[in-house]
Short mmCIF file of C-alpha atoms in Angstrom, two decimals:
data_model
loop_
_atom_site.label_atom_id
_atom_site.label_comp_id
_atom_site.label_asym_id
_atom_site.label_seq_id
_atom_site.Cartn_x
_atom_site.Cartn_y
_atom_site.Cartn_z
CA MET A 1 100.21 119.35 99.36
CA ARG A 2 102.45 119.47 102.42
CA LYS A 3 105.00 116.77 103.20
CA GLU A 4 107.75 116.35 105.79
CA THR A 5 110.20 113.45 106.08
CA TYR A 6 111.90 112.44 109.31
CA LYS A 7 114.65 110.01 110.23
CA ILE A 8 113.62 108.01 113.29
CA PRO A 9 115.15 105.17 115.28
CA CYS A 10 113.75 101.93 113.90
CA PRO A 11 110.98 100.68 116.18
CA LYS A 12 111.27 97.19 117.59
CA HIS A 13 107.50 96.52 117.72
CA ILE A 14 104.52 98.23 116.05
CA VAL A 15 100.89 97.46 116.85
CA PHE A 16 98.02 99.21 115.04
CA GLY A 17 94.33 98.35 114.86
CA ASP A 18 90.91 98.47 116.46
CA PRO A 19 91.29 97.80 120.23
CA LEU A 20 88.22 95.55 120.14
CA TYR A 21 89.88 93.21 117.62
CA PHE A 22 92.71 92.48 120.06
CA GLU A 23 90.12 91.37 122.61
CA GLN A 24 87.83 89.38 120.29
CA PHE A 25 90.12 87.64 117.83
CA LYS A 26 93.25 85.49 117.83
CA GLY A 27 95.56 83.87 115.35
CA ARG A 28 95.07 84.31 111.61
CA LYS A 29 91.82 86.25 111.97
CA LEU A 30 93.50 88.84 114.20
CA GLN A 31 96.54 89.04 111.90
CA SER A 32 94.25 89.73 108.93
CA LEU A 33 92.74 92.77 110.70
CA VAL A 34 95.64 94.52 112.46
CA VAL A 35 99.34 95.34 112.31
CA ASP A 36 101.59 93.49 114.75
CA TYR A 37 105.03 93.91 113.24
CA GLN A 38 108.60 93.49 114.45
CA PRO A 39 111.08 94.83 111.86
CA PRO A 40 114.30 92.92 111.24
CA GLU A 41 117.31 94.36 113.08
CA HIS A 42 118.99 95.53 109.86
CA PHE A 43 116.05 97.79 108.89
CA GLU A 44 116.09 101.57 109.21
CA ALA A 45 113.02 103.79 109.52
CA ARG A 46 111.67 107.00 108.05
CA LEU A 47 108.46 108.79 108.90
CA VAL A 48 106.61 110.87 106.32
CA LEU A 49 103.88 113.28 107.43
CA GLN A 50 101.65 114.17 104.54
CA GLU A 51 98.69 116.47 103.97
CA ARG A 52 96.82 116.67 100.66
CA GLU A 53 93.44 117.71 99.37
CA SER A 54 90.98 114.84 99.07
CA LYS A 55 90.16 113.62 95.57
CA GLU A 56 86.68 112.60 96.72
CA VAL A 57 85.63 115.57 98.88
CA GLU A 58 86.37 119.06 97.59
CA GLY A 59 88.05 121.31 100.15
CA PHE A 60 88.75 118.44 102.59
CA MET A 61 92.36 117.80 103.67
CA GLU A 62 93.58 114.25 104.25
CA ARG A 63 96.47 113.77 106.68
CA ASN A 64 98.45 110.61 107.22
CA MET A 65 101.65 109.34 108.78
CA GLU A 66 103.59 106.87 106.68
CA LEU A 67 106.21 104.68 108.31
CA PHE A 68 108.86 103.24 105.97
CA LEU A 69 110.85 100.28 107.31
CA ALA A 70 113.61 98.94 105.07
CA PRO A 71 117.39 98.49 104.68
CA ALA A 72 119.26 101.79 104.32
CA LYS A 73 120.48 101.08 100.77
CA ALA A 74 116.92 100.80 99.41
CA MET A 75 115.17 103.44 101.54
CA GLU A 76 115.24 106.24 98.92
CA THR A 77 113.67 103.90 96.34
CA TYR A 78 110.71 103.24 98.62
CA LEU A 79 110.40 106.88 99.71
CA ASP A 80 110.15 107.76 96.00
CA GLY A 81 107.17 105.40 95.72
CA MET A 82 109.03 102.78 93.71
CA MET A 83 109.96 99.14 94.13
CA TYR A 84 112.24 96.67 92.36
CA ASN A 85 111.09 94.49 89.42
CA SER A 86 111.84 91.31 91.37
CA GLN A 87 109.52 92.32 94.22
CA LYS A 88 105.89 91.61 94.89
CA ALA A 89 103.58 93.68 97.09
CA LYS A 90 101.11 92.40 99.65
CA GLU A 91 98.61 95.04 100.76
CA LYS A 92 96.29 95.04 103.76
CA ALA A 93 93.70 97.63 104.77
CA ILE A 94 93.36 98.43 108.48
CA GLY A 95 89.77 99.10 109.48
CA VAL A 96 87.99 99.92 112.70
CA ASP A 97 84.48 99.15 114.00
CA THR A 98 84.67 101.13 117.26
CA ALA A 99 85.59 104.58 115.85
CA SER A 100 89.08 104.29 117.35
CA TYR A 101 92.40 102.61 116.80
CA LEU A 102 95.23 101.59 119.05
CA LEU A 103 98.68 102.72 117.97
CA SER A 104 101.54 101.27 119.96
CA ILE A 105 105.18 101.77 119.07
CA ASP A 106 107.65 100.14 121.44
CA ASP A 107 106.82 101.51 124.91
CA ARG A 108 104.48 104.32 123.75
CA SER A 109 100.80 103.67 123.18
CA ASP A 110 97.65 105.69 122.56
CA GLU A 111 94.06 105.05 121.58
CA ILE A 112 93.11 107.48 118.82
CA HIS A 113 89.42 108.37 118.46
CA THR A 114 88.59 108.62 114.77
CA GLY A 115 85.00 109.85 114.93
CA SER A 116 83.86 107.13 112.52
CA ASP A 117 84.28 103.51 111.54
CA GLY A 118 85.93 102.44 108.30
CA TYR A 119 89.46 102.13 106.99
CA TRP A 120 92.06 104.16 108.88
CA GLY A 121 95.29 102.80 107.50
CA SER A 122 97.08 100.17 105.49
CA THR A 123 100.24 98.16 105.12
CA ILE A 124 102.26 97.23 102.08
CA GLU A 125 104.88 94.55 102.47
CA LEU A 126 107.43 94.36 99.66
CA TYR A 127 108.97 90.92 99.32
CA ARG A 128 110.64 88.54 96.89
CA ASN A 129 110.95 84.80 96.59
CA VAL A 130 114.44 83.34 96.46
CA GLY A 131 114.82 79.58 96.13
CA GLY A 132 111.28 79.03 97.38
CA LYS A 133 111.88 81.21 100.44
CA ARG A 134 110.00 84.45 101.01
CA ILE A 135 112.26 87.39 101.90
CA SER A 136 110.70 90.57 103.27
CA ASP A 137 112.44 93.65 101.83
CA ALA A 138 110.32 96.47 103.28
CA MET A 139 107.17 97.34 105.20
CA LEU A 140 105.20 100.53 104.68
CA ILE A 141 102.59 101.35 107.30
CA SER A 142 100.15 104.19 106.70
CA VAL A 143 98.10 105.65 109.56
CA ILE A 144 95.30 108.09 108.69
CA CYS A 145 94.81 110.90 111.20
CA PRO A 146 91.33 111.86 112.43
CA ASP A 147 89.56 114.67 110.58
CA ASP A 148 89.95 117.08 113.51
CA THR A 149 93.77 116.73 113.52
CA ASP A 150 95.61 119.50 111.66
CA PHE A 151 99.21 119.23 110.42
CA ASP A 152 100.67 120.56 113.69
CA GLY A 153 98.54 118.05 115.62
CA MET A 154 99.83 115.25 113.40
CA ARG A 155 103.42 116.41 114.01
CA LYS A 156 102.74 116.46 117.77
CA MET A 157 101.29 112.95 117.60
CA ALA A 158 104.36 111.78 115.66
CA SER A 159 106.74 113.35 118.18
CA TYR A 160 104.97 111.46 121.00
CA PHE A 161 105.64 108.12 119.29
CA PHE A 162 109.07 109.14 117.95
CA PRO A 163 110.66 111.65 120.38
CA ASP A 164 114.03 111.43 118.58
CA MET A 165 112.70 112.27 115.11
CA GLN A 166 114.91 114.49 112.96
CA GLN A 167 113.59 116.20 109.86
CA VAL A 168 115.65 115.19 106.83
CA ASP A 169 113.88 116.62 103.79
CA LYS A 170 114.95 120.24 104.46
CA ALA A 171 118.57 119.27 105.14
CA GLU A 172 118.72 117.18 101.95
CA LYS A 173 117.34 120.05 99.86
CA LYS A 174 120.01 122.39 101.26
CA LYS A 175 122.75 119.89 100.46
CA LYS A 176 121.50 119.53 96.87
CA ARG A 177 121.59 123.33 96.45
CA GLY A 178 125.11 123.44 97.90
CA ASP A 179 124.13 125.28 101.10
CA THR A 180 125.87 124.41 104.33
CA ALA A 181 124.15 123.92 107.66
CA ARG A 182 124.85 126.73 110.12
#
């Protein structure tokens, strides 16, 4: 398994889904099929690039970009794959029927050709109810990379959408060992 974590400026608007859906559907139907998300201003963002061997297909490597959007004080909890007891999770799979998906982050956009239809990502919203009001605590957006994209290609794709990304996992490991940056 290979994994890299980056600090990125929090996007203002994220759109992800089959380009055809944006043309054919509106309202609730469209919202059930795609991501169209504007994070609250107090959220920060992290990007995790991950590569791991498939559990279903021996010898096949799965690669995905995971975008974590949450307040700074809770970010490490979510990056560790945990949530708070008071929270609930709402999951949504992102599928395509045209063997491609549109990924648009702020002013950068690209149509990614997947080579096949099916599910190419997901979202998990972590929220809680306080006094009958729903409060969104975090959004995790996972984008699966096409089979012909290697780790370097995924990193290049990420740097297109997030030109100011700064790797944080190596620096944090050095700090924990007591090394200083030179």
